[in-house]
Tab-separated table of C-alpha atoms in Angstrom:
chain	number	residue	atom	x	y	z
W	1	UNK	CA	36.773	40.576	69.054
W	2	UNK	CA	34.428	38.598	66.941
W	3	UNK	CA	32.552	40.113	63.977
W	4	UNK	CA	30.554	37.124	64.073
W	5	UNK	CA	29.240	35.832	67.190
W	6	UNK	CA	27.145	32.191	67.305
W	7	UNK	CA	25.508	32.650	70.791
W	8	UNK	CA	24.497	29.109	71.165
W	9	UNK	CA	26.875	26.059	71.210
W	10	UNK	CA	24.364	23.817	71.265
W	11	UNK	CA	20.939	22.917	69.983
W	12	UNK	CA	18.735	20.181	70.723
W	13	UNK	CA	15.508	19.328	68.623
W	14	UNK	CA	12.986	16.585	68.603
W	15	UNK	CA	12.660	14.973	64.183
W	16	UNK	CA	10.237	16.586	62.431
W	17	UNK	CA	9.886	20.119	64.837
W	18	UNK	CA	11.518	23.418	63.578
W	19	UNK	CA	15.231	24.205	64.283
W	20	UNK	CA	16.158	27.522	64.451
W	21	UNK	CA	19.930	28.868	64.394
W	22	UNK	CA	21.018	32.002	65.505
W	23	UNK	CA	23.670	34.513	64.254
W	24	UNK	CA	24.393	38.133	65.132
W	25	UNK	CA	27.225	40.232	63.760
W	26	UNK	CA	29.013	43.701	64.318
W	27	UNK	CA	29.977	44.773	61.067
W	28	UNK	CA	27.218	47.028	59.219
W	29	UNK	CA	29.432	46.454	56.544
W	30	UNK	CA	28.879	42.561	56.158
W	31	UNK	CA	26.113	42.697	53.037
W	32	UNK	CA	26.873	38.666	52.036
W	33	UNK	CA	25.784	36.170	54.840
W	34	UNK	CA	26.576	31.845	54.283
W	35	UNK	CA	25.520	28.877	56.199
W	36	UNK	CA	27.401	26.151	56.420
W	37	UNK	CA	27.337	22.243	57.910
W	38	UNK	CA	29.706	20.671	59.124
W	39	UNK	CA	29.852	16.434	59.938
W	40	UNK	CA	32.918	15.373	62.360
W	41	UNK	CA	35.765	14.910	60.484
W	42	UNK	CA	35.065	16.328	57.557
W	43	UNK	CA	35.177	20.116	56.282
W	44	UNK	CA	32.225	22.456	56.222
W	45	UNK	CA	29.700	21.871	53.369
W	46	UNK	CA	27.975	25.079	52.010
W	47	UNK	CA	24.415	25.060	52.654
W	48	UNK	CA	22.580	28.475	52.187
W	49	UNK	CA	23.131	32.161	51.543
W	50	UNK	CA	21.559	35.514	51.378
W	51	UNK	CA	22.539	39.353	49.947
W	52	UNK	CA	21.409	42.297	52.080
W	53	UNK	CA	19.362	43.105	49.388
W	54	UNK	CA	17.128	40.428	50.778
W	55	UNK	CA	15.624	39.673	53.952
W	56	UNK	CA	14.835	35.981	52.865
W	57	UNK	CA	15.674	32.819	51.042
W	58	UNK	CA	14.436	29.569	50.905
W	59	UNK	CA	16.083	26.263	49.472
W	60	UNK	CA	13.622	23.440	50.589
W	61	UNK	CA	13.578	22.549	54.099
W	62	UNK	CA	16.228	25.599	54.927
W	63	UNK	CA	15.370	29.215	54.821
W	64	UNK	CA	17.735	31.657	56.230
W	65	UNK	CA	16.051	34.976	57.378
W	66	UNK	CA	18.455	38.251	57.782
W	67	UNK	CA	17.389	41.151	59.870
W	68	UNK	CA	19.740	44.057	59.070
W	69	UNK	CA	18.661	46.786	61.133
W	70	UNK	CA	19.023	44.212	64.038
W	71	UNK	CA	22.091	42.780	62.402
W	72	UNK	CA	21.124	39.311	63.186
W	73	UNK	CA	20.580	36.308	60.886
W	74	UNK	CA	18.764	33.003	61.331
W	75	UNK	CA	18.691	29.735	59.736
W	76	UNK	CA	15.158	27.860	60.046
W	77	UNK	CA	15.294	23.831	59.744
W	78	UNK	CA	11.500	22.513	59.133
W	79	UNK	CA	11.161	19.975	59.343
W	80	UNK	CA	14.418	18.554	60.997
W	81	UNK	CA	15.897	14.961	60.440
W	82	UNK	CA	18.501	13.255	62.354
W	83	UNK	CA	20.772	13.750	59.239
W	84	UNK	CA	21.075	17.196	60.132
W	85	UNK	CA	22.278	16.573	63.052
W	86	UNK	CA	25.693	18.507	62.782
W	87	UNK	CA	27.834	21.813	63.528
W	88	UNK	CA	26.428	24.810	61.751
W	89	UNK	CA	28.599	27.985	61.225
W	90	UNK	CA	27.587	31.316	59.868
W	91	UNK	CA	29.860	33.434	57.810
W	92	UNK	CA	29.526	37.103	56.801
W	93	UNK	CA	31.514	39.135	54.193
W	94	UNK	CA	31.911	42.650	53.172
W	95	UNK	CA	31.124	43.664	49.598
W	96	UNK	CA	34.973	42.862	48.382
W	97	UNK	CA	34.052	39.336	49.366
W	98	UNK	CA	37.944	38.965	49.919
W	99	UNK	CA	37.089	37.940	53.575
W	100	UNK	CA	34.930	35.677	55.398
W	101	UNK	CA	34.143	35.804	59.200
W	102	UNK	CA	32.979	32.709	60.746
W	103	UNK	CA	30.823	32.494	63.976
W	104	UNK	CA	31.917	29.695	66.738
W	105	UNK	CA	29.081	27.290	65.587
W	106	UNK	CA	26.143	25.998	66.872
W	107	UNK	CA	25.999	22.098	67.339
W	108	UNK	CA	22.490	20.513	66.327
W	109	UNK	CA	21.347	17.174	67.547
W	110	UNK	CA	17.944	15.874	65.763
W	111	UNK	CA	16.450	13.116	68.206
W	112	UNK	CA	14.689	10.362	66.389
R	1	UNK	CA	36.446	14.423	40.454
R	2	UNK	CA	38.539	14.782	43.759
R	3	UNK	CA	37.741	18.585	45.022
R	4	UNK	CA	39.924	19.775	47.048
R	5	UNK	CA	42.622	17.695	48.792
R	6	UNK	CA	44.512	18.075	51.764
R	7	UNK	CA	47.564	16.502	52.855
R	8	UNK	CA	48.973	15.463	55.382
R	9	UNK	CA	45.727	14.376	57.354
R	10	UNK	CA	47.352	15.352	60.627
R	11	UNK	CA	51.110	15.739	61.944
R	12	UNK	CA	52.518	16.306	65.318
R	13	UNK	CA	55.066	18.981	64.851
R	14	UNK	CA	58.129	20.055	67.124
R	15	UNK	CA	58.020	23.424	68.210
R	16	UNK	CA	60.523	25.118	65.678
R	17	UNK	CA	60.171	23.185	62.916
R	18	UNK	CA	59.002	24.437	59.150
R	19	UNK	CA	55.763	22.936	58.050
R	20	UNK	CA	53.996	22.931	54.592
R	21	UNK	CA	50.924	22.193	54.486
R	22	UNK	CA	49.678	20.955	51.503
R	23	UNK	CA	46.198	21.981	49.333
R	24	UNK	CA	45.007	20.878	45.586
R	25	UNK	CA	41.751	21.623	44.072
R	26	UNK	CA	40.798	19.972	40.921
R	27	UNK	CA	37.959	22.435	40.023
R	28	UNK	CA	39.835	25.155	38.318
R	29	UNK	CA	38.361	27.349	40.735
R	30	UNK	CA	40.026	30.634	40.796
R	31	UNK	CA	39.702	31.662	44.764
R	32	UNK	CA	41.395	29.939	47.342
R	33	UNK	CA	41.549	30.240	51.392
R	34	UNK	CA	42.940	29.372	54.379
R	35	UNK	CA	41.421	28.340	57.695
R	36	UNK	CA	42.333	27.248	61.085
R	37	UNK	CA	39.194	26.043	63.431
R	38	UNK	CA	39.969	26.275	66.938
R	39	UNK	CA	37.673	25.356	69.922
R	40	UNK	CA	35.158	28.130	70.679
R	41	UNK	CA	36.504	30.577	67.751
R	42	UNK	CA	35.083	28.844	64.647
R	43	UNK	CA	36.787	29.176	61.372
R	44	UNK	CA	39.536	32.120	61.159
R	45	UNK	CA	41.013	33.154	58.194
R	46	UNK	CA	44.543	33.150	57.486
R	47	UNK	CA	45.335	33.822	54.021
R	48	UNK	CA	43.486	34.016	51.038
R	49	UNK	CA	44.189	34.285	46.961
R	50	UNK	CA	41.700	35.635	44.362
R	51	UNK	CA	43.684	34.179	41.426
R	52	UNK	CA	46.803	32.742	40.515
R	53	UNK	CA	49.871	34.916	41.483
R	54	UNK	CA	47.958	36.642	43.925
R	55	UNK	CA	47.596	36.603	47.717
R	56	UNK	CA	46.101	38.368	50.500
R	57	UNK	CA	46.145	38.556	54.860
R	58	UNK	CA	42.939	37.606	56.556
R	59	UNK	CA	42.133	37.946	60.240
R	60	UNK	CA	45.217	35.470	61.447
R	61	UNK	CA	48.286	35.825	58.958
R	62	UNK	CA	50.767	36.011	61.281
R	63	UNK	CA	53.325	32.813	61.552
R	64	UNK	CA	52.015	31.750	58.367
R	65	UNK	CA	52.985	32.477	54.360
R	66	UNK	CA	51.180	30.997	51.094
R	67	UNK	CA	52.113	30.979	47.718
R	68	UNK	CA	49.575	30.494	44.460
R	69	UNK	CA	52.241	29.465	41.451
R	70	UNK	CA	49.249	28.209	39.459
R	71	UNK	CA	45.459	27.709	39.651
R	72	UNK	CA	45.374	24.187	41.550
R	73	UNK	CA	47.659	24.631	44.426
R	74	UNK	CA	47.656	26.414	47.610
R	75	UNK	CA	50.419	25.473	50.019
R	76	UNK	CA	50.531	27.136	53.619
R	77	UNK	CA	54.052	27.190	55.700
R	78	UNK	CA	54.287	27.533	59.029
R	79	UNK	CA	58.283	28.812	59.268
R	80	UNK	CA	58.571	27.783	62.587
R	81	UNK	CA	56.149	26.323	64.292
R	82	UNK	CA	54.986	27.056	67.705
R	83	UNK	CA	52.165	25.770	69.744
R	84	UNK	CA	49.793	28.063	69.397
R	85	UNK	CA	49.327	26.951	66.065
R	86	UNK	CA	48.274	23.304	67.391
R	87	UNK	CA	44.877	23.374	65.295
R	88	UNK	CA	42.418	22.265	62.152
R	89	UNK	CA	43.430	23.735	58.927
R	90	UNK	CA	41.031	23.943	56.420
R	91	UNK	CA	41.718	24.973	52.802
R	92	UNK	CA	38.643	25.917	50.601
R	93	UNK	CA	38.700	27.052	47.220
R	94	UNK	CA	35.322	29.224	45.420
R	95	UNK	CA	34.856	29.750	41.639
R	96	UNK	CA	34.624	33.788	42.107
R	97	UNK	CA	35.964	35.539	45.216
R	98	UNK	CA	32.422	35.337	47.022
R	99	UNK	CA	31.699	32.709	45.911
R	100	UNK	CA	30.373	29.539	48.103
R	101	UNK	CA	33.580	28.017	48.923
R	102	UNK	CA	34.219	23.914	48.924
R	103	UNK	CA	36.035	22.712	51.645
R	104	UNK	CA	38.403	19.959	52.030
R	105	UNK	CA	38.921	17.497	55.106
R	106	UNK	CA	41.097	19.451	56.679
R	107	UNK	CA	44.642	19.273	58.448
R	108	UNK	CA	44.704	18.109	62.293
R	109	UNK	CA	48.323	19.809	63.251
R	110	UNK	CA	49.754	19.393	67.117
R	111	UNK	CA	52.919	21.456	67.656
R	112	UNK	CA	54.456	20.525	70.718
């Protein structure tokens, strides 16, 4: 069963509105949470992370929000650009960090 | 500055047959990982190695061995291949074990 779970396989957004990316896990003992991008082709590109220690971080037009009682994570896009038009995974680890657990993905398409 | 490389691209594999595949990183990074990305299951991880000399199971191990001789390589066997391991491999590599991890372009394997 997946510790990770990606409920959405697909996203559509019009350029320049907010994208939002959902991620839920099981594990209460995941406290290190990544985003990551991924273009066809190619392998996944990191793109954002966050502790449990935090319930927020920002890195320009991506902040990634973590709600730990709810054990759900998102991953806000504002404002989105075709460019990001691409396959977004999130990945959770324990405090050993020896394993990540990737969700299914969600694919975003940006219309211009 | 390469990364991480992966060869081959892709192979088509008879079912029985011993496989390496093949993973160099360039970046002195100490961790280094395993995927396979299969339709509807994201990224799983097979194997994984904090430092050199070391390795470690992740969620999939089984079919599979690694080896870390030194810093910069990471090969993954498949003994004998069957085709339920027709997938994407992905090899990443991270400076720290929880660390973001770089990817590289990954290995498109058919076993038939």
């Amino acid at each position: 069963d997946q510790q990770v779970k990606q409920n959405s396989p697909s996203l559509s957004v019009q350029e320049g509105r907010i994208s939002i990316l959902n991620c839920d896990y099981t594990n209460s003992m995941f406290d290190y949470f990544l985003w990551y991008k991924k273009y066809p082709a190619e392998g996944p590109t990191f793109l954002i992370s966050i502790s449990s220690i935090k319930d927020k971080n920002e890195d320009g037009r991506f902040t990634v929000f973590l709600n730990k009682s709810a054990k759900h994570l998102s991953l806000h896009i504002v404002p989105s650009q075709p460019g990001d038009s691409a396959v977004y995974f999130c990945a959770a680890s324990e405090y050993n960090f020896n394993k990540f657990y990737f969700g299914s993905g969600t694919k975003l398409n940006v219309k211009p | 500055i390469a990364g991480i490389t992966q060869a081959p691209t892709s192979q088509i594999l008879a079912a029985g047959r011993r496989m390496t595949l093949r993973c160099t990183q360039d970046m002195r990074h100490n961790a280094m990982y395993w995927y396979r990305q299969d339709l509807g299951l994201g990224l799983r991880l097979i194997h994984y190695s904090n430092t050199a000399g070391t390795t470690g199971k992740g969620e999939v191990p089984d079919g599979y061995s690694v080896s870390r001789a030194n810093t910069d390589d990471f090969p993954l066997t498949l003994a004998s291949a069957v085709p339920s391991q027709t997938s994407v491999y992905f090899c990443a590599s991270s400076d720290s074990a929880g660390g973001e991890q770089y990817f590289g372009p990954g290995t498109r394997l058919t076993v038939t």
